[in-house]
PDB file of C-alpha atoms and ligand atoms in Angstrom:
ATOM      1  CA  MET A   1       0.000   0.000   0.000  1.00 90.00           C
ATOM      2  CA  THR A   2       1.478   3.282  -1.122  1.00 95.00           C
ATOM      3  CA  VAL A   3       0.385   6.891  -1.472  1.00 97.00           C
ATOM      4  CA  TYR A   4       1.950   8.584  -4.491  1.00 98.00           C
ATOM      5  CA  LEU A   5       2.278  12.358  -4.293  1.00 97.00           C
ATOM      6  CA  VAL A   6       2.189  13.031  -8.015  1.00 97.00           C
ATOM      7  CA  GLY A   7       2.931  16.226  -9.915  1.00 96.00           C
ATOM      8  CA  ALA A   8       0.429  16.592 -12.756  1.00 94.00           C
ATOM      9  CA  GLY A   9       2.267  19.382 -14.606  1.00 94.00           C
ATOM     10  CA  PRO A  10       0.551  22.579 -15.721  1.00 93.00           C
ATOM     11  CA  GLY A  11      -2.467  20.949 -17.397  1.00 91.00           C
ATOM     12  CA  ASP A  12      -1.539  19.504 -20.785  1.00 93.00           C
ATOM     13  CA  PRO A  13      -1.521  15.699 -20.289  1.00 92.00           C
ATOM     14  CA  ASP A  14       1.494  15.500 -22.627  1.00 95.00           C
ATOM     15  CA  LEU A  15       3.487  17.280 -19.930  1.00 95.00           C
ATOM     16  CA  LEU A  16       2.866  14.517 -17.409  1.00 95.00           C
ATOM     17  CA  THR A  17       5.902  12.352 -16.634  1.00 97.00           C
ATOM     18  CA  LEU A  18       5.825   8.700 -17.715  1.00 97.00           C
ATOM     19  CA  ARG A  19       6.075   7.743 -14.050  1.00 97.00           C
ATOM     20  CA  ALA A  20       2.992   9.823 -13.239  1.00 97.00           C
ATOM     21  CA  ALA A  21       0.998   8.244 -16.089  1.00 96.00           C
ATOM     22  CA  ARG A  22       2.008   4.731 -15.012  1.00 97.00           C
ATOM     23  CA  VAL A  23       1.047   5.311 -11.387  1.00 97.00           C
ATOM     24  CA  LEU A  24      -2.271   6.909 -12.400  1.00 97.00           C
ATOM     25  CA  ALA A  25      -3.071   3.926 -14.635  1.00 97.00           C
ATOM     26  CA  ARG A  26      -3.154   1.609 -11.605  1.00 97.00           C
ATOM     27  CA  ALA A  27      -4.729   3.975  -9.076  1.00 97.00           C
ATOM     28  CA  ASP A  28      -7.540   2.750  -6.809  1.00 97.00           C
ATOM     29  CA  VAL A  29      -8.154   6.256  -5.502  1.00 97.00           C
ATOM     30  CA  VAL A  30      -7.228   9.661  -6.960  1.00 97.00           C
ATOM     31  CA  ILE A  31      -7.322  12.612  -4.614  1.00 95.00           C
ATOM     32  CA  HIS A  32      -6.951  15.770  -6.695  1.00 93.00           C
ATOM     33  CA  ASP A  33      -7.135  19.521  -6.397  1.00 86.00           C
ATOM     34  CA  ARG A  34      -9.185  22.043  -8.311  1.00 80.00           C
ATOM     35  CA  LEU A  35      -6.674  22.626 -11.128  1.00 76.00           C
ATOM     36  CA  ALA A  36      -6.487  18.945 -12.163  1.00 82.00           C
ATOM     37  CA  SER A  37      -7.455  18.593 -15.836  1.00 84.00           C
ATOM     38  CA  GLU A  38     -10.130  16.130 -16.976  1.00 87.00           C
ATOM     39  CA  GLU A  39      -7.710  14.628 -19.510  1.00 89.00           C
ATOM     40  CA  VAL A  40      -5.181  13.824 -16.802  1.00 92.00           C
ATOM     41  CA  LEU A  41      -7.881  12.399 -14.501  1.00 94.00           C
ATOM     42  CA  ALA A  42      -9.060  10.227 -17.391  1.00 94.00           C
ATOM     43  CA  LEU A  43      -5.753   8.325 -17.237  1.00 95.00           C
ATOM     44  CA  ALA A  44      -6.912   6.644 -14.013  1.00 96.00           C
ATOM     45  CA  PRO A  45      -8.947   3.426 -14.378  1.00 97.00           C
ATOM     46  CA  ARG A  46     -12.689   3.915 -14.711  1.00 96.00           C
ATOM     47  CA  HIS A  47     -13.318   2.150 -11.417  1.00 95.00           C
ATOM     48  CA  ALA A  48     -10.901   4.380  -9.494  1.00 96.00           C
ATOM     49  CA  ARG A  49     -12.533   6.578  -6.912  1.00 96.00           C
ATOM     50  CA  ARG A  50     -11.943  10.273  -7.673  1.00 95.00           C
ATOM     51  CA  ILE A  51     -12.067  12.739  -4.811  1.00 92.00           C
ATOM     52  CA  ASN A  52     -11.879  16.485  -5.441  1.00 90.00           C
ATOM     53  CA  VAL A  53     -10.372  18.258  -2.453  1.00 89.00           C
ATOM     54  CA  GLY A  54     -10.110  21.592  -4.286  1.00 82.00           C
ATOM     55  CA  LYS A  55      -9.258  24.297  -1.860  1.00 56.00           C
ATOM     56  CA  ARG A  56      -7.994  27.819  -1.740  1.00 54.00           C
ATOM     57  CA  ALA A  57      -4.273  28.231  -1.023  1.00 51.00           C
ATOM     58  CA  GLY A  58      -3.394  28.707   2.621  1.00 52.00           C
ATOM     59  CA  ASP A  59      -6.431  27.010   4.133  1.00 52.00           C
ATOM     60  CA  SER A  60      -4.721  25.057   6.886  1.00 46.00           C
ATOM     61  CA  LEU A  61      -7.908  23.468   8.314  1.00 44.00           C
ATOM     62  CA  GLN A  62      -8.713  21.918   4.981  1.00 81.00           C
ATOM     63  CA  GLN A  63      -5.117  20.849   4.551  1.00 86.00           C
ATOM     64  CA  HIS A  64      -5.422  19.001   7.842  1.00 89.00           C
ATOM     65  CA  ALA A  65      -8.522  17.197   6.525  1.00 89.00           C
ATOM     66  CA  ILE A  66      -6.681  16.285   3.306  1.00 91.00           C
ATOM     67  CA  ASN A  67      -3.799  14.846   5.327  1.00 93.00           C
ATOM     68  CA  GLU A  68      -6.282  12.698   7.273  1.00 93.00           C
ATOM     69  CA  LEU A  69      -7.899  11.523   4.051  1.00 93.00           C
ATOM     70  CA  LEU A  70      -4.503  10.512   2.650  1.00 95.00           C
ATOM     71  CA  VAL A  71      -3.627   8.617   5.800  1.00 94.00           C
ATOM     72  CA  THR A  72      -7.010   6.817   5.862  1.00 93.00           C
ATOM     73  CA  PHE A  73      -6.979   5.788   2.196  1.00 92.00           C
ATOM     74  CA  GLY A  74      -3.258   5.060   2.307  1.00 91.00           C
ATOM     75  CA  ALA A  75      -3.829   2.522   5.067  1.00 90.00           C
ATOM     76  CA  SER A  76      -6.652   0.743   3.249  1.00 92.00           C
ATOM     77  CA  HIS A  77      -5.955   0.903  -0.511  1.00 91.00           C
ATOM     78  CA  GLU A  78      -3.149  -0.508  -2.623  1.00 91.00           C
ATOM     79  CA  CYS A  79      -2.482   2.526  -4.837  1.00 96.00           C
ATOM     80  CA  VAL A  80      -3.557   6.009  -3.781  1.00 97.00           C
ATOM     81  CA  VAL A  81      -2.616   8.928  -6.013  1.00 98.00           C
ATOM     82  CA  ARG A  82      -2.550  12.414  -4.571  1.00 97.00           C
ATOM     83  CA  LEU A  83      -2.539  14.421  -7.794  1.00 96.00           C
ATOM     84  CA  LYS A  84      -1.247  17.963  -7.530  1.00 94.00           C
ATOM     85  CA  GLY A  85      -0.831  20.680 -10.147  1.00 93.00           C
ATOM     86  CA  GLY A  86       2.703  21.308 -11.395  1.00 95.00           C
ATOM     87  CA  ASP A  87       5.259  19.893  -8.975  1.00 97.00           C
ATOM     88  CA  PRO A  88       4.114  18.673  -5.534  1.00 96.00           C
ATOM     89  CA  PHE A  89       6.922  20.541  -3.754  1.00 96.00           C
ATOM     90  CA  VAL A  90       6.537  23.926  -5.485  1.00 97.00           C
ATOM     91  CA  PHE A  91       3.942  25.707  -3.360  1.00 94.00           C
ATOM     92  CA  GLY A  92       2.007  22.447  -3.440  1.00 88.00           C
ATOM     93  CA  ARG A  93       2.137  21.553   0.264  1.00 90.00           C
ATOM     94  CA  GLY A  94       3.469  18.157  -0.787  1.00 93.00           C
ATOM     95  CA  GLY A  95       6.012  18.359   2.010  1.00 93.00           C
ATOM     96  CA  GLU A  96       3.301  18.629   4.668  1.00 93.00           C
ATOM     97  CA  GLU A  97       1.424  15.677   3.181  1.00 95.00           C
ATOM     98  CA  ALA A  98       4.615  13.607   3.107  1.00 95.00           C
ATOM     99  CA  GLU A  99       5.268  14.466   6.764  1.00 95.00           C
ATOM    100  CA  ALA A 100       1.706  13.482   7.746  1.00 94.00           C
ATOM    101  CA  LEU A 101       2.005  10.133   5.940  1.00 96.00           C
ATOM    102  CA  ALA A 102       5.396   9.440   7.521  1.00 95.00           C
ATOM    103  CA  ALA A 103       4.045  10.308  10.977  1.00 95.00           C
ATOM    104  CA  HIS A 104       1.342   7.645  10.536  1.00 95.00           C
ATOM    105  CA  GLY A 105       3.666   5.021   9.073  1.00 94.00           C
ATOM    106  CA  VAL A 106       2.008   5.112   5.631  1.00 95.00           C
ATOM    107  CA  ALA A 107       4.356   4.339   2.730  1.00 95.00           C
ATOM    108  CA  PHE A 108       4.618   7.113   0.160  1.00 97.00           C
ATOM    109  CA  GLU A 109       6.549   8.091  -2.929  1.00 97.00           C
ATOM    110  CA  ILE A 110       6.992  11.485  -4.566  1.00 97.00           C
ATOM    111  CA  VAL A 111       6.617  11.763  -8.343  1.00 98.00           C
ATOM    112  CA  PRO A 112       7.937  15.143  -9.488  1.00 97.00           C
ATOM    113  CA  GLY A 113       6.028  17.210 -12.022  1.00 97.00           C
ATOM    114  CA  VAL A 114       6.703  19.968 -14.528  1.00 97.00           C
ATOM    115  CA  SER A 115       6.094  23.149 -12.578  1.00 98.00           C
ATOM    116  CA  SER A 116       4.019  25.993 -13.987  1.00 97.00           C
ATOM    117  CA  ALA A 117       6.863  28.202 -12.734  1.00 98.00           C
ATOM    118  CA  ILE A 118       8.859  27.101 -15.792  1.00 98.00           C
ATOM    119  CA  ALA A 119       6.261  25.580 -18.124  1.00 97.00           C
ATOM    120  CA  GLY A 120       3.926  28.593 -17.697  1.00 98.00           C
ATOM    121  CA  PRO A 121       6.373  31.143 -19.102  1.00 98.00           C
ATOM    122  CA  MET A 122       7.553  28.598 -21.684  1.00 97.00           C
ATOM    123  CA  ALA A 123       4.009  28.198 -22.989  1.00 97.00           C
ATOM    124  CA  ALA A 124       4.168  31.893 -23.940  1.00 97.00           C
ATOM    125  CA  GLY A 125       7.604  31.495 -25.529  1.00 97.00           C
ATOM    126  CA  ILE A 126       9.393  32.969 -22.504  1.00 98.00           C
ATOM    127  CA  PRO A 127      12.593  31.278 -21.312  1.00 98.00           C
ATOM    128  CA  VAL A 128      13.065  31.933 -17.578  1.00 98.00           C
ATOM    129  CA  THR A 129      16.808  32.330 -18.196  1.00 98.00           C
ATOM    130  CA  HIS A 130      18.315  33.505 -21.472  1.00 97.00           C
ATOM    131  CA  ARG A 131      21.984  34.085 -22.219  1.00 96.00           C
ATOM    132  CA  GLY A 132      22.783  37.794 -22.138  1.00 95.00           C
ATOM    133  CA  VAL A 133      19.308  38.674 -20.814  1.00 96.00           C
ATOM    134  CA  SER A 134      18.797  36.941 -17.474  1.00 97.00           C
ATOM    135  CA  ALA A 135      21.222  34.613 -15.720  1.00 96.00           C
ATOM    136  CA  ALA A 136      18.899  33.488 -12.918  1.00 97.00           C
ATOM    137  CA  PHE A 137      15.294  33.278 -11.849  1.00 98.00           C
ATOM    138  CA  THR A 138      13.457  33.317  -8.552  1.00 98.00           C
ATOM    139  CA  VAL A 139      10.107  31.647  -7.985  1.00 98.00           C
ATOM    140  CA  VAL A 140       8.039  33.374  -5.352  1.00 97.00           C
ATOM    141  CA  THR A 141       4.479  33.313  -4.081  1.00 96.00           C
ATOM    142  CA  GLY A 142       2.370  36.454  -4.261  1.00 95.00           C
ATOM    143  CA  HIS A 143      -0.079  35.015  -1.762  1.00 89.00           C
ATOM    144  CA  ARG A 144      -0.214  36.258   1.781  1.00 81.00           C
ATOM    145  CA  ARG A 145      -2.433  34.907   4.515  1.00 74.00           C
ATOM    146  CA  ASP A 146      -4.998  37.429   5.782  1.00 69.00           C
ATOM    147  CA  GLY A 147      -3.494  39.530   8.530  1.00 65.00           C
ATOM    148  CA  ASP A 148       0.056  38.233   7.963  1.00 72.00           C
ATOM    149  CA  ASP A 149       2.910  40.560   7.080  1.00 72.00           C
ATOM    150  CA  ASP A 150       4.412  40.144   3.649  1.00 80.00           C
ATOM    151  CA  ALA A 151       7.325  37.749   4.269  1.00 83.00           C
ATOM    152  CA  THR A 152       8.835  38.437   0.850  1.00 92.00           C
ATOM    153  CA  ASP A 153      11.623  40.990   0.572  1.00 95.00           C
ATOM    154  CA  TRP A 154      10.506  42.503  -2.734  1.00 96.00           C
ATOM    155  CA  ALA A 155      13.178  45.218  -2.572  1.00 96.00           C
ATOM    156  CA  ALA A 156      15.897  42.546  -2.365  1.00 97.00           C
ATOM    157  CA  LEU A 157      14.333  40.728  -5.324  1.00 97.00           C
ATOM    158  CA  ALA A 158      14.206  43.989  -7.283  1.00 97.00           C
ATOM    159  CA  ARG A 159      17.941  44.474  -6.680  1.00 96.00           C
ATOM    160  CA  CYS A 160      18.727  40.993  -8.085  1.00 94.00           C
ATOM    161  CA  ASN A 161      17.568  42.291 -11.446  1.00 88.00           C
ATOM    162  CA  HIS A 162      16.884  38.812 -12.783  1.00 96.00           C
ATOM    163  CA  THR A 163      13.685  36.992 -13.765  1.00 98.00           C
ATOM    164  CA  LEU A 164      10.931  36.817 -11.151  1.00 98.00           C
ATOM    165  CA  VAL A 165       8.268  34.176 -11.537  1.00 98.00           C
ATOM    166  CA  ILE A 166       5.308  34.897  -9.289  1.00 98.00           C
ATOM    167  CA  LEU A 167       2.730  32.205  -8.544  1.00 98.00           C
ATOM    168  CA  MET A 168      -0.568  33.031  -6.836  1.00 96.00           C
ATOM    169  CA  GLY A 169       0.125  36.719  -7.381  1.00 97.00           C
ATOM    170  CA  VAL A 170      -2.880  37.849  -9.433  1.00 97.00           C
ATOM    171  CA  GLU A 171      -4.863  39.464  -6.629  1.00 95.00           C
ATOM    172  CA  ARG A 172      -1.922  41.352  -5.160  1.00 96.00           C
ATOM    173  CA  ARG A 173      -0.202  42.201  -8.450  1.00 97.00           C
ATOM    174  CA  GLY A 174      -0.597  45.966  -8.016  1.00 97.00           C
ATOM    175  CA  GLU A 175       0.876  45.898  -4.522  1.00 96.00           C
ATOM    176  CA  ILE A 176       3.719  43.645  -5.681  1.00 97.00           C
ATOM    177  CA  ALA A 177       4.508  45.897  -8.656  1.00 98.00           C
ATOM    178  CA  ASP A 178       4.634  48.916  -6.320  1.00 98.00           C
ATOM    179  CA  ALA A 179       6.985  47.107  -3.932  1.00 97.00           C
ATOM    180  CA  LEU A 180       9.287  46.063  -6.798  1.00 98.00           C
ATOM    181  CA  MET A 181       9.358  49.607  -8.204  1.00 98.00           C
ATOM    182  CA  ALA A 182      10.022  51.033  -4.723  1.00 97.00           C
ATOM    183  CA  GLY A 183      12.935  48.556  -4.623  1.00 97.00           C
ATOM    184  CA  GLY A 184      14.393  50.017  -7.799  1.00 97.00           C
ATOM    185  CA  LEU A 185      12.855  48.178 -10.777  1.00 97.00           C
ATOM    186  CA  GLN A 186      11.890  50.496 -13.646  1.00 98.00           C
ATOM    187  CA  SER A 187       8.201  50.905 -14.373  1.00 98.00           C
ATOM    188  CA  SER A 188       9.082  49.955 -17.970  1.00 98.00           C
ATOM    189  CA  THR A 189      10.295  46.476 -16.904  1.00 98.00           C
ATOM    190  CA  PRO A 190       8.532  43.920 -19.127  1.00 98.00           C
ATOM    191  CA  VAL A 191       5.893  41.703 -17.503  1.00 98.00           C
ATOM    192  CA  ALA A 192       3.795  38.823 -18.785  1.00 98.00           C
ATOM    193  CA  ALA A 193       0.980  36.838 -17.234  1.00 98.00           C
ATOM    194  CA  ILE A 194       0.108  33.389 -18.510  1.00 98.00           C
ATOM    195  CA  ARG A 195      -3.261  32.006 -17.489  1.00 97.00           C
ATOM    196  CA  TRP A 196      -4.146  28.309 -17.829  1.00 95.00           C
ATOM    197  CA  ALA A 197      -0.750  27.746 -19.410  1.00 96.00           C
ATOM    198  CA  SER A 198      -0.424  24.744 -21.744  1.00 94.00           C
ATOM    199  CA  THR A 199      -4.199  24.202 -21.964  1.00 93.00           C
ATOM    200  CA  ASP A 200      -6.671  25.197 -24.672  1.00 93.00           C
ATOM    201  CA  ARG A 201      -7.846  27.956 -22.318  1.00 94.00           C
ATOM    202  CA  GLN A 202      -4.409  29.595 -22.286  1.00 96.00           C
ATOM    203  CA  GLU A 203      -4.363  33.412 -22.226  1.00 97.00           C
ATOM    204  CA  VAL A 204      -1.236  35.557 -22.363  1.00 98.00           C
ATOM    205  CA  VAL A 205      -1.149  39.205 -21.341  1.00 98.00           C
ATOM    206  CA  ARG A 206       1.977  41.319 -21.741  1.00 98.00           C
ATOM    207  CA  GLY A 207       2.856  44.810 -20.617  1.00 98.00           C
ATOM    208  CA  GLN A 208       5.067  46.783 -18.277  1.00 98.00           C
ATOM    209  CA  LEU A 209       5.510  46.628 -14.523  1.00 98.00           C
ATOM    210  CA  GLY A 210       4.025  50.107 -14.046  1.00 98.00           C
ATOM    211  CA  GLU A 211       0.712  48.977 -15.528  1.00 98.00           C
ATOM    212  CA  LEU A 212       0.563  45.470 -14.028  1.00 98.00           C
ATOM    213  CA  ALA A 213      -2.332  46.395 -11.707  1.00 97.00           C
ATOM    214  CA  GLU A 214      -4.487  47.473 -14.682  1.00 98.00           C
ATOM    215  CA  LEU A 215      -3.648  44.568 -16.983  1.00 98.00           C
ATOM    216  CA  PRO A 216      -6.562  42.144 -17.433  1.00 97.00           C
ATOM    217  CA  VAL A 217      -5.113  39.194 -15.549  1.00 97.00           C
ATOM    218  CA  ARG A 218      -7.185  36.477 -13.887  1.00 96.00           C
ATOM    219  CA  SER A 219      -6.303  33.382 -11.869  1.00 94.00           C
ATOM    220  CA  PRO A 220      -4.768  30.891 -12.239  1.00 93.00           C
ATOM    221  CA  ALA A 221      -1.866  32.736 -13.797  1.00 97.00           C
ATOM    222  CA  THR A 222       1.895  32.757 -13.612  1.00 98.00           C
ATOM    223  CA  ILE A 223       3.367  36.254 -13.686  1.00 98.00           C
ATOM    224  CA  VAL A 224       6.829  36.879 -15.111  1.00 98.00           C
ATOM    225  CA  VAL A 225       8.719  40.081 -14.333  1.00 98.00           C
ATOM    226  CA  GLY A 226      11.967  40.940 -16.102  1.00 98.00           C
ATOM    227  CA  ALA A 227      13.561  41.405 -19.508  1.00 98.00           C
ATOM    228  CA  VAL A 228      12.733  37.846 -20.641  1.00 98.00           C
ATOM    229  CA  ALA A 229       9.012  38.685 -20.383  1.00 98.00           C
ATOM    230  CA  ALA A 230       9.377  40.689 -23.622  1.00 97.00           C
ATOM    231  CA  LEU A 231      10.546  37.587 -25.509  1.00 97.00           C
ATOM    232  CA  ASP A 232       8.312  35.212 -27.428  1.00 95.00           C
ATOM    233  CA  LEU A 233      10.350  32.376 -28.853  1.00 93.00           C
ATOM    234  CA  ARG A 234       7.226  30.672 -30.233  1.00 87.00           C
ATOM    235  CA  TRP A 235       7.555  32.918 -33.288  1.00 76.00           C
ATOM    236  CA  LEU A 236      11.123  31.731 -33.857  1.00 76.00           C
ATOM    237  CA  ALA A 237       9.868  28.147 -33.852  1.00 74.00           C
ATOM    238  CA  ALA A 238       7.145  29.048 -36.354  1.00 75.00           C
ATOM    239  CA  GLU A 239       9.659  30.878 -38.576  1.00 75.00           C
ATOM    240  CA  ALA A 240      12.073  27.938 -38.463  1.00 75.00           C
ATOM    241  CA  LEU A 241       9.251  25.648 -39.557  1.00 74.00           C
ATOM    242  CA  SER A 242       8.240  27.891 -42.451  1.00 77.00           C
ATOM    243  CA  THR A 243      11.909  28.147 -43.582  1.00 74.00           C
ATOM    244  CA  VAL A 244      12.187  24.362 -43.612  1.00 68.00           C
ATOM    245  CA  GLY A 245       8.829  24.106 -45.403  1.00 63.00           C
TER     246      GLY A 245
HETATM  247  C1  SAM B 301      -0.807  26.506  -5.222  1.00 74.16           C
HETATM  248  S1  SAM B 301       0.222  26.988  -6.557  1.00 74.16           S
HETATM  249  C2  SAM B 301       0.759  25.406  -7.084  1.00 74.16           C
HETATM  250  C3  SAM B 301       1.922  25.444  -8.044  1.00 74.16           C
HETATM  251  C4  SAM B 301       2.251  24.075  -8.606  1.00 74.16           C
HETATM  252  N1  SAM B 301       2.665  23.165  -7.560  1.00 74.16           N
HETATM  253  C5  SAM B 301       3.330  24.129  -9.683  1.00 74.16           C
HETATM  254  O1  SAM B 301       4.439  23.642  -9.494  1.00 74.16           O
HETATM  255  O2  SAM B 301       3.005  24.653 -10.767  1.00 74.16           O
HETATM  256  C6  SAM B 301      -0.996  27.433  -7.766  1.00 74.16           C
HETATM  257  C7  SAM B 301      -0.485  28.544  -8.678  1.00 74.16           C
HETATM  258  O3  SAM B 301       0.349  28.002  -9.692  1.00 74.16           O
HETATM  259  C8  SAM B 301       0.162  28.725 -10.892  1.00 74.16           C
HETATM  260  N2  SAM B 301      -0.380  27.811 -11.914  1.00 74.16           N
HETATM  261  C9  SAM B 301      -0.723  26.523 -11.739  1.00 74.16           C
HETATM  262  N3  SAM B 301      -1.150  25.982 -12.898  1.00 74.16           N
HETATM  263  C10 SAM B 301      -1.053  26.976 -13.822  1.00 74.16           C
HETATM  264  C11 SAM B 301      -1.325  27.054 -15.212  1.00 74.16           C
HETATM  265  N4  SAM B 301      -1.772  26.003 -15.913  1.00 74.16           N
HETATM  266  N5  SAM B 301      -1.103  28.232 -15.841  1.00 74.16           N
HETATM  267  C12 SAM B 301      -0.620  29.287 -15.171  1.00 74.16           C
HETATM  268  N6  SAM B 301      -0.347  29.283 -13.865  1.00 74.16           N
HETATM  269  C13 SAM B 301      -0.550  28.140 -13.202  1.00 74.16           C
HETATM  270  C14 SAM B 301      -0.792  29.861 -10.571  1.00 74.16           C
HETATM  271  O4  SAM B 301      -0.019  30.965 -10.164  1.00 74.16           O
HETATM  272  C15 SAM B 301      -1.576  29.282  -9.429  1.00 74.16           C
HETATM  273  O5  SAM B 301      -2.156  30.293  -8.636  1.00 74.16           O
END
């Protein structure tokens, strides 16, 4: 009996790892969150029980209930898949679930996934690093629990002057842009927001940091701040194809 904490990637089933597909194919139970795509869920056997535990980020009570569910099913079923968007350990609370399973002596395995932090920008033709443009990238959450201080040192990130990839930052994007500009980033710094990356619902919005608050961005989106956000290498791929053709 094993619980598999599986990264489902950003949404396109083709971006699932082979390991994830194999584990899903023999699942007795699939416990998934709200961003899990139907096509990925369809890889589980028909008879597998599917449980949607969709929750808003930061809801610790619900997380506690999910941990209990994993422990209960993990102790009674042969193959339990906890399917999580992107990678289980990138703002996925996979670590907490692993700790809960370990504390109850339930066997588990982690199956990494393609994170939206990289695949999101890529789906819009944006490389998170690019020689001569950006030599590093930082992945950061824009989410803050109600009443908590902002734990992120935006001024320090602004000084790094490399690519910032912000997950869960849509609601606070204006505040974040202000903090980055107060830290020294130019208002003309390119930004891009990729919603439902890699799916047929994908939307890409581009602009400048100074106008991020007004850009029409909705969740779930990955926000990219930095010079690479002005790039779109999808056109290069299209051009290369037409040259060959
Ligand atoms: C709780 S975090 C989980 C991140 C996930 N573990 C990963 O590695 O991609 C959820 C956030 O990831 C981003 N996200 C997840 N899937 C996405 C997608 N298909 N397109 C764009 N952003 C996505 C959004 O910022 C969303 O608010």
